[in-house]
Short mmCIF file of C-alpha atoms and ligand atoms in Angstrom, two decimals:
data_model
loop_
_atom_site.label_atom_id
_atom_site.label_comp_id
_atom_site.label_asym_id
_atom_site.label_seq_id
_atom_site.Cartn_x
_atom_site.Cartn_y
_atom_site.Cartn_z
CA MET I 19 64.90 14.86 110.39
CA ALA I 20 68.63 14.54 109.84
CA SER I 21 69.53 11.26 108.24
CA THR I 22 71.84 8.68 109.76
CA ARG I 23 74.53 6.68 108.05
CA ILE I 24 73.60 3.04 107.91
CA ILE I 25 76.95 1.95 109.30
CA ASP I 26 76.29 3.94 112.48
CA LEU I 27 72.95 2.19 112.94
CA LEU I 28 74.43 -1.25 112.34
CA ARG I 29 77.29 -0.63 114.74
CA GLY I 30 74.90 0.68 117.37
CA ASP I 31 76.75 3.99 117.44
CA LEU I 32 73.56 6.02 117.38
CA THR I 33 72.33 7.35 120.69
CA ILE I 34 68.73 8.45 120.81
CA ASP I 35 67.57 10.89 123.44
CA PRO I 36 64.19 9.51 124.63
CA ASP I 37 62.99 12.98 125.69
CA GLN I 38 63.60 14.44 122.26
CA ASN I 39 62.63 11.37 120.28
CA PRO I 40 60.24 9.16 122.29
CA ASP I 41 59.45 6.92 119.31
CA HIS I 42 63.12 6.26 118.57
CA LEU I 43 62.69 7.34 114.97
CA CYS I 44 65.52 7.75 112.55
CA THR I 45 65.95 8.32 108.86
CA VAL I 46 68.23 6.66 106.37
CA ARG I 47 68.77 7.43 102.71
CA GLY I 48 70.16 5.19 100.06
CA TRP I 49 69.57 2.85 97.16
CA VAL I 50 67.47 -0.27 97.27
CA ARG I 51 69.52 -3.38 96.63
CA THR I 52 66.77 -5.96 96.99
CA LYS I 53 63.06 -6.23 97.60
CA ARG I 54 61.29 -9.30 98.99
CA GLU I 55 57.54 -9.34 99.15
CA GLY I 56 55.42 -11.43 101.46
CA LYS I 57 51.79 -11.38 102.33
CA GLU I 58 51.06 -7.92 103.74
CA ILE I 59 54.74 -7.29 104.23
CA ALA I 60 57.80 -6.32 102.23
CA PHE I 61 61.47 -6.23 103.07
CA LEU I 62 63.94 -3.86 101.47
CA GLU I 63 67.67 -3.91 101.76
CA VAL I 64 68.95 -0.36 101.49
CA ASN I 65 72.59 0.57 101.07
CA ASP I 66 74.04 4.07 101.37
CA GLY I 67 77.66 3.11 100.65
CA SER I 68 78.76 3.50 104.24
CA SER I 69 79.14 -0.23 104.74
CA LEU I 70 79.05 -3.54 102.96
CA GLN I 71 75.92 -4.51 104.79
CA GLY I 72 72.72 -2.64 104.11
CA LEU I 73 69.84 -1.95 106.45
CA GLN I 74 66.76 -4.12 106.32
CA ILE I 75 63.62 -2.02 106.15
CA VAL I 76 60.27 -3.59 106.85
CA LEU I 77 57.24 -2.18 105.08
CA SER I 78 53.68 -2.96 106.18
CA PRO I 79 50.25 -1.98 104.82
CA THR I 80 49.90 0.68 107.54
CA LEU I 81 52.07 2.88 105.27
CA ASP I 82 50.26 5.40 103.05
CA ASP I 83 49.69 4.07 99.53
CA TYR I 84 51.34 0.78 100.44
CA GLU I 85 50.41 -1.05 97.23
CA ALA I 86 51.56 1.76 94.93
CA LEU I 87 54.76 2.19 96.92
CA ILE I 88 55.69 -1.46 96.72
CA LYS I 89 55.15 -1.41 93.00
CA GLN I 90 57.35 1.62 92.57
CA ILE I 91 60.22 0.36 94.66
CA ASN I 92 62.65 -1.96 92.89
CA THR I 93 66.37 -2.61 92.82
CA GLY I 94 68.21 0.64 92.12
CA VAL I 95 65.52 3.01 93.40
CA SER I 96 66.71 5.82 95.67
CA ILE I 97 64.69 6.37 98.83
CA ALA I 98 64.57 7.94 102.26
CA ALA I 99 63.03 5.85 104.99
CA THR I 100 61.98 7.03 108.41
CA GLY I 101 61.03 4.56 111.05
CA LYS I 102 61.76 2.85 114.27
CA LEU I 103 64.91 0.85 114.75
CA VAL I 104 64.18 -2.51 116.36
CA ALA I 105 66.10 -5.66 117.09
CA SER I 106 65.85 -7.92 114.09
CA THR I 107 64.47 -11.41 114.33
CA GLY I 108 65.83 -12.33 110.92
CA LYS I 109 69.28 -13.79 110.56
CA GLY I 110 72.21 -11.77 109.28
CA GLN I 111 71.43 -8.49 110.98
CA LYS I 112 71.11 -7.21 114.52
CA VAL I 113 68.73 -4.36 113.80
CA GLU I 114 66.11 -3.48 111.23
CA MET I 115 63.82 -0.54 110.61
CA GLN I 116 60.04 -0.58 110.77
CA ALA I 117 59.17 2.07 108.23
CA ARG I 118 56.68 4.82 109.05
CA GLU I 119 57.36 6.94 106.01
CA ILE I 120 59.06 6.31 102.68
CA THR I 121 60.04 8.92 100.12
CA VAL I 122 61.06 7.78 96.66
CA PHE I 123 63.57 10.11 95.02
CA GLY I 124 64.30 8.31 91.78
CA THR I 125 62.76 5.21 90.29
CA ALA I 126 64.65 2.57 88.30
CA ASP I 127 63.01 0.57 85.57
CA PRO I 128 63.63 -3.09 86.48
CA GLU I 129 63.47 -3.99 82.77
CA THR I 130 66.50 -1.90 81.90
CA TYR I 131 68.48 -1.38 85.13
CA PRO I 132 71.79 -3.12 84.38
CA LEU I 133 72.48 -4.25 87.93
CA GLN I 134 70.23 -7.18 88.54
CA LYS I 135 70.13 -9.27 91.68
CA LYS I 136 72.29 -11.99 90.13
CA ARG I 137 76.05 -11.94 90.27
CA HIS I 138 77.64 -10.13 87.33
CA SER I 139 81.05 -10.85 85.89
CA ILE I 140 83.76 -8.39 86.75
CA GLU I 141 84.37 -7.85 83.03
CA PHE I 142 80.75 -6.87 82.50
CA LEU I 143 80.87 -4.53 85.48
CA ARG I 144 83.90 -2.80 83.94
CA THR I 145 81.67 -1.78 81.03
CA ILE I 146 79.29 -0.06 83.45
CA ALA I 147 81.81 1.83 85.57
CA HIS I 148 79.13 4.42 86.31
CA LEU I 149 77.02 1.83 88.15
CA ARG I 150 79.53 -0.68 89.48
CA PRO I 151 80.23 1.38 92.63
CA ARG I 152 76.76 0.28 93.73
CA THR I 153 77.77 -3.38 93.91
CA ASN I 154 79.07 -5.12 97.01
CA MET I 155 82.46 -5.76 95.45
CA PHE I 156 83.17 -2.25 94.26
CA GLY I 157 81.70 -0.76 97.39
CA ALA I 158 84.29 -2.74 99.34
CA VAL I 159 87.11 -1.83 96.93
CA PHE I 160 86.49 1.89 97.07
CA ARG I 161 86.02 1.99 100.83
CA VAL I 162 89.34 0.18 101.25
CA ARG I 163 90.94 2.50 98.70
CA ASN I 164 89.73 5.45 100.74
CA ALA I 165 91.08 3.93 103.95
CA CYS I 166 94.45 3.37 102.27
CA ALA I 167 94.61 6.98 101.14
CA PHE I 168 93.82 8.23 104.61
CA ALA I 169 96.39 5.90 106.14
CA VAL I 170 99.04 7.11 103.68
CA HIS I 171 98.61 10.67 104.86
CA GLN I 172 98.35 9.68 108.50
CA PHE I 173 101.53 7.61 108.35
CA PHE I 174 103.59 10.44 106.90
CA GLN I 175 101.98 13.23 108.87
CA GLU I 176 102.59 11.38 112.15
CA ARG I 177 106.27 11.25 111.21
CA GLY I 178 106.61 14.91 110.32
CA PHE I 179 106.68 14.52 106.54
CA LEU I 180 105.46 17.47 104.50
CA TRP I 181 102.95 16.68 101.75
CA VAL I 182 104.27 18.48 98.69
CA HIS I 183 102.47 19.06 95.41
CA THR I 184 104.65 18.39 92.42
CA PRO I 185 103.62 19.51 88.94
CA ILE I 186 101.38 17.46 86.70
CA ILE I 187 102.66 19.18 83.57
CA THR I 188 106.38 18.89 83.13
CA ALA I 189 108.91 19.82 80.48
CA SER I 190 111.47 17.15 81.31
CA ASP I 191 111.21 13.42 80.88
CA CYS I 192 112.44 13.23 84.45
CA GLU I 193 113.93 9.85 84.42
CA GLY I 194 112.91 8.15 81.24
CA ALA I 195 110.55 6.18 83.46
CA GLY I 196 108.04 5.56 80.75
CA GLU I 197 106.35 6.79 77.65
CA MET I 198 104.90 10.24 78.18
CA PHE I 199 101.70 11.91 77.09
CA GLY I 200 102.29 15.18 75.29
CA VAL I 201 100.52 18.33 76.40
CA THR I 202 99.94 20.95 73.75
CA THR I 203 97.64 23.74 72.66
CA LEU I 204 98.84 23.48 69.08
CA ASP I 205 96.21 22.48 66.54
CA LEU I 206 97.31 18.95 65.69
CA GLN I 207 94.83 18.71 62.85
CA LYS I 208 96.32 21.76 61.18
CA LEU I 209 99.90 20.67 61.86
CA GLY I 210 99.17 17.29 60.34
CA LEU I 211 97.83 18.86 57.17
CA ALA I 212 100.77 21.27 56.92
CA GLY I 213 103.20 18.35 57.04
CA LYS I 214 105.99 20.50 58.45
CA PRO I 215 108.15 19.94 61.56
CA VAL I 216 106.51 21.28 64.70
CA ASP I 217 107.73 24.65 65.97
CA TYR I 218 107.41 24.20 69.73
CA SER I 219 108.36 27.80 70.39
CA GLN I 220 104.80 28.53 69.26
CA ASP I 221 103.37 26.09 71.80
CA PHE I 222 101.94 27.12 75.18
CA PHE I 223 105.14 26.63 77.15
CA GLY I 224 107.50 27.47 74.32
CA LYS I 225 108.86 23.93 74.40
CA PRO I 226 107.52 20.37 74.41
CA ALA I 227 105.57 19.56 77.56
CA PHE I 228 104.24 16.33 79.01
CA LEU I 229 102.13 14.82 81.75
CA THR I 230 104.37 13.78 84.61
CA VAL I 231 105.59 10.20 85.00
CA SER I 232 106.97 10.89 88.49
CA GLY I 233 107.24 13.76 90.92
CA GLN I 234 110.56 12.56 92.27
CA LEU I 235 112.91 15.22 90.96
CA GLU I 236 110.76 18.01 92.33
CA ALA I 237 110.28 16.07 95.57
CA GLU I 238 114.07 16.06 95.89
CA ILE I 239 114.02 19.84 95.70
CA MET I 240 111.54 19.99 98.55
CA ALA I 241 113.42 17.38 100.60
CA THR I 242 116.54 19.52 100.50
CA ALA I 243 114.58 22.20 102.36
CA PHE I 244 112.08 20.31 104.51
CA SER I 245 114.10 17.13 105.12
CA ASN I 246 111.15 14.73 104.93
CA VAL I 247 108.50 15.09 102.25
CA TYR I 248 106.08 12.98 100.23
CA THR I 249 103.99 13.39 97.14
CA PHE I 250 100.65 11.72 96.55
CA GLY I 251 99.17 12.52 93.21
CA PRO I 252 98.23 11.45 89.71
CA THR I 253 100.90 10.07 87.41
CA PHE I 254 100.69 9.25 83.72
CA ARG I 255 102.41 6.70 81.55
CA ALA I 256 101.53 6.14 77.93
CA GLU I 257 102.97 2.65 77.98
CA ASN I 258 101.06 0.40 75.68
CA SER I 259 101.01 -2.41 78.17
CA ASN I 260 97.73 -4.20 78.42
CA THR I 261 98.56 -5.92 81.69
CA SER I 262 96.66 -6.48 84.90
CA ARG I 263 99.03 -4.13 86.77
CA HIS I 264 99.52 -1.14 84.49
CA LEU I 265 97.31 1.89 84.03
CA ALA I 266 97.87 4.93 81.85
CA GLU I 267 96.76 7.13 84.76
CA PHE I 268 97.53 6.06 88.29
CA TRP I 269 98.29 7.58 91.68
CA MET I 270 101.76 7.50 93.08
CA ILE I 271 103.15 8.07 96.54
CA GLU I 272 106.76 9.25 96.60
CA PRO I 273 108.46 9.98 99.90
CA GLU I 274 111.85 11.65 99.70
CA VAL I 275 114.08 11.72 102.76
CA ALA I 276 117.18 13.83 103.31
CA PHE I 277 120.05 12.40 105.38
CA CYS I 278 118.88 8.86 104.54
CA ASP I 279 120.57 5.91 102.87
CA LEU I 280 119.15 2.86 101.11
CA GLU I 281 118.74 0.81 104.30
CA GLY I 282 116.81 3.67 105.89
CA ASP I 283 114.70 3.90 102.76
CA ALA I 284 113.89 0.19 102.88
CA ASP I 285 113.02 0.46 106.59
CA LEU I 286 110.64 3.32 105.84
CA ALA I 287 108.97 1.39 103.01
CA GLU I 288 108.52 -1.70 105.18
CA ASP I 289 107.10 0.28 108.11
CA PHE I 290 104.84 2.09 105.70
CA LEU I 291 103.32 -1.06 104.16
CA LYS I 292 102.83 -2.61 107.60
CA TYR I 293 101.10 0.53 108.80
CA ILE I 294 98.67 0.67 105.86
CA PHE I 295 97.72 -3.01 106.21
CA ASN I 296 97.18 -2.61 109.92
CA TYR I 297 95.00 0.43 109.41
CA VAL I 298 92.85 -1.25 106.77
CA LEU I 299 92.37 -4.42 108.83
CA LYS I 300 91.24 -2.30 111.75
CA THR I 301 88.93 0.07 109.90
CA CYS I 302 87.49 -2.15 107.16
CA PRO I 303 87.09 -5.62 108.71
CA GLU I 304 83.85 -6.48 106.87
CA ASP I 305 85.22 -5.41 103.53
CA MET I 306 88.38 -7.43 104.09
CA GLU I 307 86.31 -10.49 105.00
CA PHE I 308 84.41 -10.00 101.80
CA PHE I 309 87.65 -10.12 99.78
CA GLN I 310 88.74 -13.18 101.65
CA GLU I 311 85.49 -14.99 100.85
CA ARG I 312 84.76 -13.77 97.38
CA VAL I 313 88.01 -12.69 95.74
CA ASN I 314 91.04 -14.48 97.11
CA ASP I 315 91.22 -16.79 100.11
CA GLN I 316 94.83 -15.77 100.73
CA VAL I 317 93.95 -12.14 101.47
CA MET I 318 93.96 -12.46 105.25
CA VAL I 319 96.99 -14.75 105.38
CA ASN I 320 98.90 -12.28 103.24
CA ALA I 321 97.83 -9.34 105.32
CA ARG I 322 98.88 -10.99 108.57
CA LYS I 323 102.22 -11.92 107.05
CA ILE I 324 102.85 -8.36 105.95
CA ILE I 325 102.12 -7.07 109.41
CA ASP I 326 103.81 -9.75 111.51
CA GLU I 327 106.81 -10.92 109.52
CA GLN I 328 109.95 -9.12 108.56
CA PHE I 329 110.35 -8.63 104.82
CA GLU I 330 113.11 -10.62 103.17
CA ARG I 331 116.08 -8.54 101.99
CA ILE I 332 118.41 -9.80 99.27
CA SER I 333 120.73 -8.30 96.70
CA TYR I 334 119.98 -8.38 92.99
CA THR I 335 122.98 -10.66 92.58
CA GLU I 336 121.50 -13.11 95.11
CA ALA I 337 118.13 -12.90 93.37
CA ILE I 338 119.73 -13.86 90.06
CA ALA I 339 121.52 -16.78 91.72
CA ILE I 340 118.21 -18.05 93.16
CA LEU I 341 116.46 -17.73 89.81
CA GLU I 342 119.30 -19.47 87.99
CA LYS I 343 119.34 -22.36 90.42
CA CYS I 344 115.60 -23.05 90.61
CA ASP I 345 113.87 -25.61 88.37
CA LYS I 346 111.16 -23.22 87.26
CA LYS I 347 110.92 -22.61 83.50
CA PHE I 348 110.66 -18.89 82.81
CA GLU I 349 109.56 -17.26 79.60
CA PHE I 350 112.21 -14.50 79.87
CA PRO I 351 115.93 -15.15 80.26
CA VAL I 352 117.67 -14.80 83.63
CA SER I 353 121.22 -13.54 83.71
CA TRP I 354 123.22 -10.96 85.64
CA GLY I 355 122.64 -7.58 84.03
CA LEU I 356 119.11 -8.23 82.76
CA ASP I 357 116.10 -6.69 84.45
CA LEU I 358 113.81 -8.91 86.49
CA GLN I 359 110.54 -9.61 84.71
CA SER I 360 107.17 -9.89 86.39
CA GLU I 361 107.35 -13.72 86.37
CA HIS I 362 110.73 -13.61 88.16
CA GLU I 363 109.48 -11.09 90.71
CA ARG I 364 106.40 -13.14 91.44
CA PHE I 365 108.38 -16.36 91.74
CA LEU I 366 110.63 -14.79 94.36
CA ALA I 367 107.76 -13.30 96.39
CA GLU I 368 105.11 -15.96 95.93
CA GLU I 369 106.92 -19.24 95.68
CA TYR I 370 110.44 -18.87 96.97
CA PHE I 371 110.15 -16.59 100.00
CA ARG I 372 106.34 -16.53 100.26
CA LYS I 373 106.43 -12.97 101.55
CA PRO I 374 107.48 -9.52 100.39
CA VAL I 375 111.06 -9.32 99.22
CA ILE I 376 113.25 -6.24 99.05
CA VAL I 377 115.78 -6.62 96.25
CA MET I 378 118.70 -4.19 96.46
CA ASP I 379 121.71 -3.07 94.44
CA TYR I 380 120.72 -3.52 90.81
CA PRO I 381 123.09 -3.31 87.84
CA LEU I 382 123.84 0.24 86.85
CA GLY I 383 122.93 -0.46 83.23
CA ILE I 384 119.23 -1.07 83.88
CA LYS I 385 118.51 1.73 86.33
CA ALA I 386 117.92 5.46 86.13
CA PHE I 387 120.77 7.98 86.09
CA TYR I 388 120.00 9.51 89.49
CA MET I 389 120.65 6.35 91.52
CA ARG I 390 123.77 6.35 93.66
CA VAL I 391 126.63 4.31 92.26
CA ASN I 392 128.10 1.71 94.62
CA ASP I 393 131.81 2.44 94.85
CA ASP I 394 132.95 -1.00 95.82
CA THR I 395 131.69 -2.98 92.85
CA ALA I 396 133.82 -4.49 90.08
CA SER I 397 133.85 -2.36 86.95
CA ASP I 398 132.09 -5.03 84.87
CA ARG I 399 129.45 -5.57 87.53
CA GLN I 400 128.72 -2.05 88.66
CA THR I 401 125.62 -1.63 90.74
CA VAL I 402 123.51 1.23 92.03
CA ARG I 403 121.70 1.73 95.32
CA ALA I 404 118.29 0.78 94.00
CA MET I 405 115.66 -1.29 95.75
CA ASP I 406 112.42 -2.83 94.55
CA ILE I 407 109.85 -4.36 96.83
CA LEU I 408 108.21 -7.42 95.33
CA ALA I 409 104.86 -8.50 96.71
CA PRO I 410 103.07 -11.85 96.45
CA GLY I 411 100.29 -11.60 93.88
CA VAL I 412 101.43 -8.29 92.47
CA GLY I 413 105.15 -8.33 91.73
CA GLU I 414 106.85 -4.96 91.94
CA ILE I 415 104.93 -2.66 94.23
CA ILE I 416 107.65 -0.21 95.21
CA GLY I 417 110.68 1.07 93.34
CA GLY I 418 113.16 3.24 95.19
CA SER I 419 116.77 4.26 95.53
CA GLN I 420 119.38 6.28 97.31
CA ARG I 421 120.06 9.24 95.03
CA GLU I 422 123.46 10.21 93.67
CA GLU I 423 124.41 13.22 95.77
CA ARG I 424 127.91 13.72 94.30
CA LEU I 425 127.92 16.39 91.62
CA ASP I 426 130.71 15.05 89.40
CA LEU I 427 129.36 11.51 89.39
CA LEU I 428 125.82 12.65 88.69
CA GLU I 429 126.92 14.86 85.81
CA ALA I 430 128.88 12.00 84.30
CA ARG I 431 125.88 9.66 84.63
CA ILE I 432 123.57 12.14 82.93
CA ARG I 433 125.99 12.39 80.03
CA SER I 434 126.51 8.67 79.79
CA VAL I 435 122.79 8.03 79.28
CA GLY I 436 122.75 10.58 76.47
CA LEU I 437 121.06 13.41 78.32
CA ASN I 438 122.27 16.99 78.53
CA PRO I 439 123.34 18.15 82.02
CA GLU I 440 122.25 21.68 81.11
CA ASP I 441 118.64 20.49 80.98
CA TYR I 442 119.07 19.36 84.59
CA TRP I 443 120.73 22.53 85.87
CA TRP I 444 118.37 22.93 88.79
CA TYR I 445 118.63 19.26 89.72
CA LEU I 446 122.42 19.56 89.68
CA ASP I 447 122.24 22.75 91.77
CA LEU I 448 120.89 20.60 94.60
CA ARG I 449 124.29 18.84 94.53
CA ARG I 450 126.15 22.10 94.11
CA TYR I 451 124.65 23.77 97.17
CA GLY I 452 124.30 21.91 100.46
CA THR I 453 124.07 18.43 99.02
CA VAL I 454 123.10 15.59 101.36
CA PRO I 455 122.72 11.86 101.08
CA HIS I 456 119.06 11.23 100.42
CA ALA I 457 116.73 8.48 99.32
CA GLY I 458 113.13 7.84 98.42
CA PHE I 459 110.74 5.48 96.72
CA GLY I 460 107.68 5.36 94.52
CA LEU I 461 104.66 3.28 95.37
CA GLY I 462 101.86 2.80 92.86
CA PHE I 463 98.74 3.44 94.90
CA GLU I 464 96.58 1.10 92.81
CA ARG I 465 99.09 -1.72 93.17
CA LEU I 466 98.86 -1.22 96.92
CA VAL I 467 95.07 -1.47 96.79
CA GLN I 468 95.40 -4.57 94.59
CA PHE I 469 97.82 -6.08 97.04
CA ILE I 470 95.55 -5.48 100.02
CA THR I 471 92.27 -6.52 98.44
CA GLY I 472 93.59 -9.40 96.35
CA MET I 473 91.81 -7.97 93.31
CA GLY I 474 93.35 -9.53 90.21
CA ASN I 475 93.17 -6.61 87.82
CA ILE I 476 94.37 -3.08 88.47
CA ARG I 477 91.46 -1.76 86.39
CA ASP I 478 89.14 -2.79 89.18
CA VAL I 479 90.73 -0.83 92.01
CA ILE I 480 90.42 2.65 90.49
CA PRO I 481 86.95 4.05 89.83
CA PHE I 482 87.60 5.11 86.25
CA PRO I 483 90.55 3.24 84.75
CA ARG I 484 92.53 4.66 81.87
CA PHE I 485 94.25 2.19 79.56
CA PRO I 486 94.86 1.87 75.82
CA GLN I 487 91.67 2.50 73.84
CA SER I 488 89.68 3.23 76.96
CA ALA I 489 88.70 6.56 78.45
CA GLU I 490 84.93 6.24 78.78
CA PHE I 491 83.33 7.74 81.90
P1 LIG A 6 106.93 -1.88 86.20
O1 LIG A 6 108.27 -2.48 85.90
O2 LIG A 6 106.04 -2.74 87.02
O3 LIG A 6 106.28 -1.30 85.01
P2 LIG A 6 108.34 0.52 86.86
O4 LIG A 6 109.69 -0.04 87.07
O5 LIG A 6 108.02 1.19 85.61
O6 LIG A 6 107.26 -0.63 87.15
P3 LIG A 6 108.69 2.76 88.66
O7 LIG A 6 109.06 3.65 87.54
O8 LIG A 6 109.74 2.35 89.62
O9 LIG A 6 107.98 1.45 88.09
O10 LIG A 6 107.44 3.38 89.43
C1 LIG A 6 107.24 3.23 90.82
C2 LIG A 6 105.99 2.45 91.14
O11 LIG A 6 104.86 2.96 90.41
C3 LIG A 6 106.05 1.00 90.73
O12 LIG A 6 106.70 0.24 91.70
C4 LIG A 6 104.59 0.64 90.62
O13 LIG A 6 104.04 0.37 91.91
C5 LIG A 6 103.96 1.90 90.10
N1 LIG A 6 103.70 1.89 88.67
C6 LIG A 6 104.60 2.05 87.67
N2 LIG A 6 104.01 2.04 86.46
C7 LIG A 6 102.68 1.88 86.70
C8 LIG A 6 101.52 1.80 85.86
N3 LIG A 6 101.60 1.92 84.54
N4 LIG A 6 100.32 1.64 86.45
C9 LIG A 6 100.23 1.55 87.80
N5 LIG A 6 101.26 1.62 88.65
C10 LIG A 6 102.49 1.77 88.11
MN1 LIG A 7 106.88 0.44 84.02
#
């Protein structure tokens, strides 16, 4: 018999044809979460990952080898159960299954199985990343992550954006966005022993190559042909930052829009976040309730605010003025020209405005060369058309900008940051031939999942986190 997903049974989505299946039998497959034994009866809770809630399965001595079966079945065991679905008299579930037949696929020794019934600390679960997906919390996290990913594509596809695949291996430190991982086929061991400078012409690509820190520059190429594009792929930064919001490997979403300015870019980003939250609330209500109850009681309030309220929009200069005027003691200095630190970003979003804030027009000195220079700013306070979106609980979630589309200005900027325009010949060609105003942003996918779920540490919203000294699993 074909098996049924537990979520379909719980939602009552299963229709049984009484002619074909007079006994109303169905089959589920999954892993046993708990076993309770009574006199001549046993209850299993089985979970197949399709929903937070599992299915209660009632076992009675009418089953073949009842005693042996009960002994064999413990937490962690994988089974198939066929039986009749009946209304449940117990609390907490509408339906349960009266088992007619149980097949055990794999046993699990209760003495050694690391996931016991009790609640485990999130730090402990991180050390067993191969088993933590079987817990309620990580089940909820990865279902929501999946819903977010689907919503990302749906949002852009509905609006006619082309999903473009930008390279993972790159030969240019696109934007100096972060420390890069080198990619080489050279024998490092041998090179180290030789003690000589590396001859990259002998390397696979004939020059130094790296894992990408951003697909933006290539996305700009595609945007100047398809108008509206987005990337959604893995991104790597070898930054040695042991924080709760940085990973060495994360997923980034980068829309790039031709014929768009910074305001249009901010509108797109705001619509986008609202859309994702809406989608997740609609498709994962139980998981979201779980986060509300068990992780952070502000999760629902935050989500509703994102959806219902307009984001605050202020300039960098206004942000500095607010930070300078407030009584809060910050660890890092605040002054015009310095970058906003996480504590400043969180103060603005969490305490001052209590909602997402879009900060625009940052000082030229702290932003990447490709951002469009504002013409009307004083020469000692020059700004660029950059915007960051700061979210309560997370800080920076989106970084974006209108790009410099003027060839001469872009060339000058590249030079002024000590880069060689010749290395960017193809990027400059986009300004040489049919240049257009255009803008885009980068959203860290894991920060989005953190934001939605309220999970405190970014390492807990990606199945297999990569961070300094850690690449197990
Ligand atoms: P931060 O200052 O927080 O390190 P950034 O300024 O380096 O961020 P960008 O280069 O603008 O970030 O990257 C765009 C987005 O990618 C960020 O807004 C953030 O959501 C995400 N991001 C950046 N670095 C990381 C990282 N190491 N791990 C996870 N997400 C990241
Ligand atoms: Mn960074």
